[in-house]
Coordinates of C-alpha atoms in Angstrom, one line a residue:
M1 CA 0.0 0.0 0.0
E2 CA 1.4 3.4 -1.0
L3 CA 0.9 6.2 1.5
A4 CA 2.1 9.8 1.7
L5 CA 3.3 10.7 5.2
V6 CA 2.6 13.9 7.0
G7 CA 4.2 14.5 10.4
V8 CA 2.7 17.1 12.7
G9 CA 4.6 18.5 15.6
E10 CA 7.7 17.3 17.2
A11 CA 6.5 13.7 18.0
G12 CA 4.9 13.3 14.6
S13 CA 7.9 14.5 12.8
R14 CA 10.3 12.2 14.7
I15 CA 8.1 9.1 14.0
V16 CA 7.9 9.9 10.3
D17 CA 11.7 10.3 10.3
R18 CA 12.0 6.9 12.0
I19 CA 9.6 5.2 9.6
L20 CA 11.7 6.4 6.7
A21 CA 14.8 5.0 8.5
V22 CA 13.2 1.6 9.0
E23 CA 12.2 1.6 5.3
A24 CA 15.8 2.2 4.3
E25 CA 17.2 -0.4 6.8
T26 CA 14.8 -3.1 5.7
E27 CA 14.6 -2.1 2.0
R28 CA 10.8 -2.3 2.4
T29 CA 8.9 0.8 1.5
F30 CA 5.4 2.1 1.3
S31 CA 6.0 5.9 1.3
H32 CA 8.8 6.0 -1.4
G33 CA 10.1 9.1 0.4
N34 CA 6.8 11.0 -0.1
A35 CA 6.8 12.8 3.3
V36 CA 6.5 16.2 4.7
V37 CA 6.7 17.4 8.4
C38 CA 5.1 20.4 9.9
E39 CA 6.0 22.2 13.1
I40 CA 4.7 25.4 14.8
S41 CA 7.9 27.2 16.0
Q42 CA 10.3 29.9 15.1
T43 CA 13.1 27.4 14.3
I44 CA 13.3 24.2 12.1
P45 CA 14.1 21.1 14.1
D46 CA 17.7 19.9 13.5
D47 CA 17.4 16.2 14.7
L48 CA 15.7 14.7 11.7
D49 CA 18.0 12.5 9.7
M50 CA 15.9 11.2 6.9
I51 CA 13.7 14.1 5.9
P52 CA 15.4 16.7 3.6
E53 CA 15.0 20.4 4.7
A54 CA 12.9 21.0 1.6
Q55 CA 10.3 18.7 3.1
Q56 CA 10.3 20.3 6.5
F57 CA 8.2 23.5 7.0
L58 CA 7.3 25.9 9.7
I59 CA 4.0 27.6 10.3
G60 CA 3.2 30.4 12.7
D61 CA 6.8 31.6 12.9
T62 CA 5.6 35.2 12.4
H63 CA 2.6 34.9 14.8
H64 CA 3.0 37.1 17.8
A65 CA 2.1 34.4 20.3
V66 CA 4.5 31.7 18.9
D67 CA 8.0 31.6 20.4
E68 CA 10.8 29.1 20.7
Q69 CA 8.4 26.8 22.6
G70 CA 5.9 26.8 19.8
V71 CA 2.4 27.0 21.1
D72 CA 3.5 25.8 24.5
G73 CA 0.9 23.1 24.8
D74 CA -2.1 25.3 23.7
P75 CA -4.2 23.5 21.1
D76 CA -6.5 26.6 20.6
L77 CA -3.5 28.6 19.5
A78 CA -2.3 25.8 17.3
V79 CA -5.8 25.7 15.6
E80 CA -5.7 29.5 15.0
V81 CA -2.1 29.4 13.6
T82 CA -2.9 26.4 11.4
R83 CA -6.1 27.9 9.9
N84 CA -4.3 31.1 9.2
D85 CA -1.5 29.3 7.4
L86 CA -3.6 26.8 5.5
P87 CA -2.6 28.2 2.0
E88 CA 1.1 27.6 2.9
I89 CA 0.3 24.1 4.2
R90 CA -1.6 23.3 1.0
R91 CA 1.4 24.4 -1.1
A92 CA 3.6 22.0 0.9
F93 CA 1.1 19.1 0.2
D94 CA 1.3 20.0 -3.5
S95 CA 4.8 18.6 -3.5
L96 CA 3.5 15.1 -2.6
P97 CA 2.0 12.9 -5.4
I98 CA -1.1 12.2 -3.3
H99 CA -3.3 11.3 -6.3
E100 CA -0.8 8.5 -7.1
C101 CA -1.0 7.1 -3.6
D102 CA -3.6 4.8 -2.0
G103 CA -4.0 7.2 1.0
I104 CA -2.4 9.6 3.4
L105 CA -1.1 8.9 6.9
V106 CA -1.0 11.9 9.3
V107 CA 1.2 11.3 12.4
A108 CA 0.8 13.4 15.5
G109 CA 1.4 13.3 19.3
L110 CA -2.0 13.9 20.7
G111 CA -0.8 15.2 24.1
S112 CA 0.9 18.3 22.5
G113 CA -0.8 21.5 21.5
T114 CA 0.5 21.2 18.0
G115 CA -0.3 17.6 17.5
S116 CA -3.8 17.8 18.9
G117 CA -4.7 21.3 17.5
A118 CA -2.9 21.4 14.2
G119 CA -3.4 17.7 13.6
S120 CA -7.2 18.0 13.6
V121 CA -7.2 21.0 11.3
I122 CA -4.8 19.3 8.8
I123 CA -6.8 16.1 8.7
E124 CA -10.0 18.0 8.1
D125 CA -8.5 20.0 5.3
L126 CA -6.9 16.9 3.6
Q127 CA -10.3 15.1 3.8
A128 CA -11.9 18.1 2.1
T129 CA -9.2 18.4 -0.6
Y130 CA -8.5 14.8 -1.6
D131 CA -10.5 11.7 -2.5
E132 CA -8.0 9.3 -1.0
P133 CA -8.5 8.0 2.5
V134 CA -6.8 10.0 5.3
Y135 CA -5.6 7.9 8.2
A136 CA -4.1 9.1 11.5
L137 CA -1.4 7.7 13.7
G138 CA -2.0 9.2 17.1
V139 CA 0.4 8.9 20.0
L140 CA -1.3 8.9 23.5
P141 CA 0.7 10.7 26.3
A142 CA 2.0 8.8 29.3
E143 CA 0.3 9.4 32.6
A144 CA 3.5 11.0 34.0
E145 CA 3.3 13.7 31.4
G146 CA 0.6 15.3 33.4
G147 CA -3.0 16.5 33.2
Q148 CA -2.8 19.0 30.4
P149 CA -1.5 16.5 27.8
A150 CA -4.3 14.2 28.9
V151 CA -6.8 17.0 28.3
N152 CA -5.2 17.7 24.9
A153 CA -5.4 14.0 24.0
G154 CA -9.0 13.7 25.0
R155 CA -9.8 16.7 22.8
A156 CA -7.9 15.3 19.9
L157 CA -9.7 12.0 20.2
R158 CA -13.0 13.8 19.9
S159 CA -12.0 15.7 16.8
I160 CA -9.5 13.5 15.0
V161 CA -11.2 10.0 15.3
P162 CA -14.4 11.2 13.6
A163 CA -12.5 13.1 10.9
A164 CA -10.0 10.4 10.0
D165 CA -10.9 7.3 8.1
S166 CA -9.2 5.3 10.9
M167 CA -6.7 6.1 13.6
L168 CA -3.9 3.7 14.5
T169 CA -3.1 4.3 18.2
F170 CA 0.2 4.2 20.0
D171 CA 0.3 4.4 23.8
R172 CA 3.3 6.0 25.5
E173 CA 2.2 4.7 28.9
T174 CA 2.6 1.1 27.6
W175 CA 5.7 1.9 25.5
Q176 CA 7.9 3.9 27.8
P177 CA 10.8 5.6 25.9
R178 CA 14.2 3.9 26.3
V179 CA 17.2 5.1 24.3
D180 CA 19.3 2.4 22.5
E181 CA 23.0 2.5 21.9
D182 CA 22.5 4.5 18.7
G183 CA 20.6 7.2 20.6
H184 CA 17.2 6.2 19.2
D185 CA 14.0 5.7 21.1
E186 CA 13.3 2.0 21.1
A187 CA 9.6 2.5 21.4
T188 CA 9.5 4.7 18.4
H189 CA 11.5 2.2 16.5
A190 CA 9.1 -0.6 17.5
L191 CA 6.2 1.4 16.3
A192 CA 7.9 2.2 13.0
T193 CA 8.7 -1.5 12.4
R194 CA 5.1 -2.4 12.9
V195 CA 3.9 0.3 10.6
V196 CA 6.4 -0.6 7.8
T197 CA 5.6 -4.4 8.2
L198 CA 1.9 -3.7 7.7
F199 CA 1.8 -1.1 5.0
A200 CA 4.8 -2.3 2.9
A201 CA 3.3 -5.7 2.5
G202 CA 3.2 -6.6 -1.2
E203 CA 5.3 -3.5 -2.3
L204 CA 8.5 -5.5 -3.0
D205 CA 9.7 -8.9 -4.2
S206 CA 7.2 -8.7 -7.1
S207 CA 9.1 -11.6 -8.8
T208 CA 7.6 -13.9 -6.1
V209 CA 3.9 -14.6 -6.5
A210 CA 2.2 -15.1 -3.2
E211 CA -0.4 -17.8 -2.8
N212 CA -2.7 -15.3 -1.1
A213 CA -1.0 -11.9 -1.5
V214 CA -2.0 -9.0 0.7
D215 CA -2.7 -5.7 -1.1
S216 CA -3.9 -2.2 -0.4
S217 CA -7.6 -3.2 -0.8
D218 CA -7.2 -5.6 2.2
I219 CA -5.8 -2.9 4.4
I220 CA -8.4 -0.3 3.3
R221 CA -11.2 -2.8 3.9
T222 CA -9.9 -3.7 7.3
L223 CA -9.7 0.0 8.3
A224 CA -13.0 0.9 6.7
P225 CA -15.1 0.8 9.9
G226 CA -13.0 3.8 11.3
G227 CA -12.5 4.3 15.0
L228 CA -9.3 3.2 16.8
S229 CA -7.0 0.5 15.6
S230 CA -4.1 -1.4 17.2
L231 CA -1.2 -3.4 15.9
G232 CA 0.4 -6.6 17.2
H233 CA 3.7 -8.0 15.9
A234 CA 5.9 -11.0 16.4
A235 CA 9.0 -12.3 14.6
T236 CA 11.3 -15.2 14.8
E237 CA 14.7 -15.8 13.3
L238 CA 14.8 -18.9 11.0
E239 CA 17.4 -21.5 11.4
S240 CA 18.3 -23.7 8.4
E241 CA 17.7 -27.4 9.1
P242 CA 20.3 -29.9 8.0
S243 CA 19.2 -32.2 5.2
G244 CA 20.4 -35.1 3.1
V245 CA 23.7 -36.8 3.9
F246 CA 24.7 -34.1 6.4
A247 CA 21.5 -34.7 8.4
R248 CA 22.1 -38.4 8.5
L249 CA 25.7 -37.9 9.6
L250 CA 24.5 -35.7 12.5
T251 CA 22.0 -38.3 13.5
W252 CA 24.7 -41.1 13.3
L253 CA 27.1 -39.0 15.5
G254 CA 24.3 -38.4 18.0
V255 CA 24.2 -34.7 17.5
R256 CA 20.7 -34.8 16.1
D257 CA 18.0 -37.1 17.3
E258 CA 16.1 -38.5 14.3
A259 CA 13.2 -39.4 16.6
E260 CA 13.0 -35.9 18.0
P261 CA 9.7 -34.2 16.8
Q262 CA 10.4 -31.2 14.6
T263 CA 8.1 -28.2 14.6
T264 CA 6.1 -28.2 11.4
D265 CA 5.8 -25.1 9.3
A266 CA 2.1 -25.0 10.0
A267 CA 2.6 -25.1 13.8
K268 CA 5.3 -22.4 13.5
V269 CA 3.0 -20.1 11.6
K270 CA 0.0 -20.6 14.0
S271 CA 2.2 -20.0 17.0
L272 CA 3.7 -16.8 15.5
V273 CA 0.2 -15.3 14.7
R274 CA -0.9 -16.1 18.3
R275 CA 2.2 -14.4 19.7
A276 CA 1.5 -11.3 17.5
A277 CA -2.1 -11.1 18.7
N278 CA -1.2 -11.6 22.4
S279 CA 1.9 -9.4 22.2
R280 CA 2.2 -5.9 23.6
L281 CA -0.1 -4.1 21.2
T282 CA 0.5 -0.5 20.1
V283 CA -2.4 0.3 22.4
P284 CA -3.7 -2.4 24.8
C285 CA -7.2 -3.4 24.1
D286 CA -9.6 -6.4 24.3
I287 CA -9.2 -7.9 20.8
A288 CA -12.7 -9.4 21.2
S289 CA -14.0 -5.8 20.8
A290 CA -12.4 -5.4 17.3
E291 CA -14.8 -5.2 14.4
R292 CA -12.3 -6.5 11.8
A293 CA -8.7 -7.9 11.8
L294 CA -6.0 -8.4 9.2
V295 CA -3.1 -10.8 9.5
V296 CA 0.0 -10.3 7.3
L297 CA 2.7 -13.0 7.3
S298 CA 6.1 -12.0 5.9
G299 CA 9.2 -14.2 5.2
P300 CA 10.7 -16.7 2.8
P301 CA 8.0 -18.2 0.5
Q302 CA 8.7 -21.8 1.7
E303 CA 7.9 -20.8 5.3
L304 CA 4.5 -19.4 4.5
S305 CA 2.4 -22.5 5.3
R306 CA -1.1 -22.3 4.0
R307 CA -2.3 -24.8 6.5
G308 CA -0.8 -22.9 9.4
F309 CA -2.3 -19.7 8.1
E310 CA -5.8 -21.2 8.0
S311 CA -5.4 -22.6 11.4
A312 CA -4.3 -19.3 12.8
R313 CA -7.1 -17.5 11.1
Q314 CA -9.7 -19.9 12.7
W315 CA -8.1 -19.3 16.1
L316 CA -8.3 -15.5 15.5
E317 CA -12.0 -15.7 14.5
Q318 CA -12.7 -17.4 17.8
E319 CA -10.7 -14.9 19.9
T320 CA -12.2 -11.8 18.2
D321 CA -15.7 -13.3 17.8
T322 CA -15.9 -12.0 14.3
V323 CA -15.6 -13.6 10.8
E324 CA -14.3 -10.3 9.4
I325 CA -10.7 -11.7 9.3
L326 CA -8.5 -11.0 6.3
A327 CA -5.2 -12.7 5.8
G328 CA -2.4 -12.3 3.3
D329 CA 1.2 -13.4 2.5
D330 CA 4.1 -11.1 1.9
P331 CA 6.9 -13.3 0.5
R332 CA 10.5 -12.0 1.0
N333 CA 13.0 -14.2 -0.8
S334 CA 16.1 -12.7 1.0
S335 CA 14.6 -12.7 4.5
S336 CA 15.9 -14.9 7.3
T337 CA 13.0 -13.8 9.5
L338 CA 9.4 -14.9 9.7
E339 CA 7.1 -12.1 10.8
A340 CA 3.4 -11.7 11.6
V341 CA 1.6 -8.4 12.1
V342 CA -2.0 -8.3 13.2
L343 CA -4.2 -5.3 12.7
F344 CA -7.3 -4.9 14.9
S345 CA -9.6 -2.2 13.7
N346 CA -12.4 -0.3 15.4
V347 CA -11.6 -1.6 18.8
T348 CA -14.0 -0.3 21.4
D349 CA -12.7 -1.8 24.7
V350 CA -9.5 0.3 25.3
P351 CA -8.9 0.7 29.1
R352 CA -6.1 3.2 28.4
I353 CA -8.5 5.6 26.8
D354 CA -10.8 5.4 29.8
A355 CA -7.9 6.1 32.1
L356 CA -6.7 9.0 30.0
Q357 CA -10.2 10.6 30.0
Q358 CA -10.4 10.2 33.8
Q359 CA -7.0 11.8 34.2
A360 CA -8.2 14.8 32.1
V361 CA -11.5 15.1 34.1
D362 CA -9.6 15.0 37.4
Y363 CA -7.1 17.6 36.2
Q364 CA -9.8 20.0 35.0
A365 CA -11.7 19.5 38.3
D366 CA -8.5 20.4 40.3
A367 CA -7.8 23.4 38.1
G368 CA -11.4 24.6 38.6
G369 CA -11.0 24.2 42.3
D370 CA -7.8 26.2 42.3
R371 CA -9.5 29.0 40.4
D372 CA -12.4 29.0 42.9
E373 CA -10.0 29.2 45.8
A374 CA -8.1 32.1 44.2
A375 CA -11.4 33.9 43.6
M376 CA -12.4 33.5 47.3
S377 CA -9.0 34.6 48.7
P378 CA -9.0 37.9 50.7
E379 CA -7.0 39.9 48.2
N380 CA -9.6 39.2 45.6
Q381 CA -12.5 40.3 47.8
D382 CA -14.1 43.8 47.6

């Protein structure tokens, strides 16, 4: 599936940058470099490695209320700035071949003022301008980030979820940031890997014909109900099994037990899909509340067992209590890894959303109490 990428705000820009990096590392691409990032600030960010400066643009840099901190967490200011600068934003989108893509993916941190405010305006404008579906990738703030990000995220969920064709959700509370030896956030890398594994399915290795190839229509159909979506992922490194004379020699030497039961390809595939569904999802949810699901299996063609696939699909139908399960192969001749990614769409039982909304309510109640106390203090009395 070919998507144009739009990063909004600091978090959205960094995730888009990481997606492009994973595409380059894995030689699997769905964006083909068609990406722009937008920030409300007076200075262009200097920590993006994969996005050329020509594809980075600022808005609001001449607005009187925008400083080095951008909108300082204020989504109302972000909405005002974005609406004022829509002509400039549209010119930036003109650089993307959107009409040649299957859709657009807008990435934003929902806890920030820019991500929640500008993100909603940009998605609404893209929907009004293009016929292609507009998807969102929204990052929920961690609880420790405080009450205001929770309020921003709650507001963004109310505006972005109805506006987007579907929103993939990533929870920072579940995926706490941890920097690896290369200085990259491992959580962001994990998210980028899942996104690339899903959307790049079928975009490469065209010389290999899959028995049941996944394509853009499968992903579009799975995301069609809208709402929130979550991704699960599992991978296993493949070990080459000895065969022929070498295998018999190992058995004779006692290194390999011929009677030892070997895991079949079908069992391996079913186990991998179950691991992906039960893994740490991008946002924890009850998968039984999903309206639809899609399974994509990637790896060497000889490892993509049809029988294992069907068995895994039947198991997933039972777990999700829906027959709306699509499944597809993504053969990769040169891969030494077998991967499964499972997309759950329109999930409705998401405890983290409930907790975030409660945090926002509590924060606003406390803030209201503080204002009442200030109003009743002696220095404010006549």
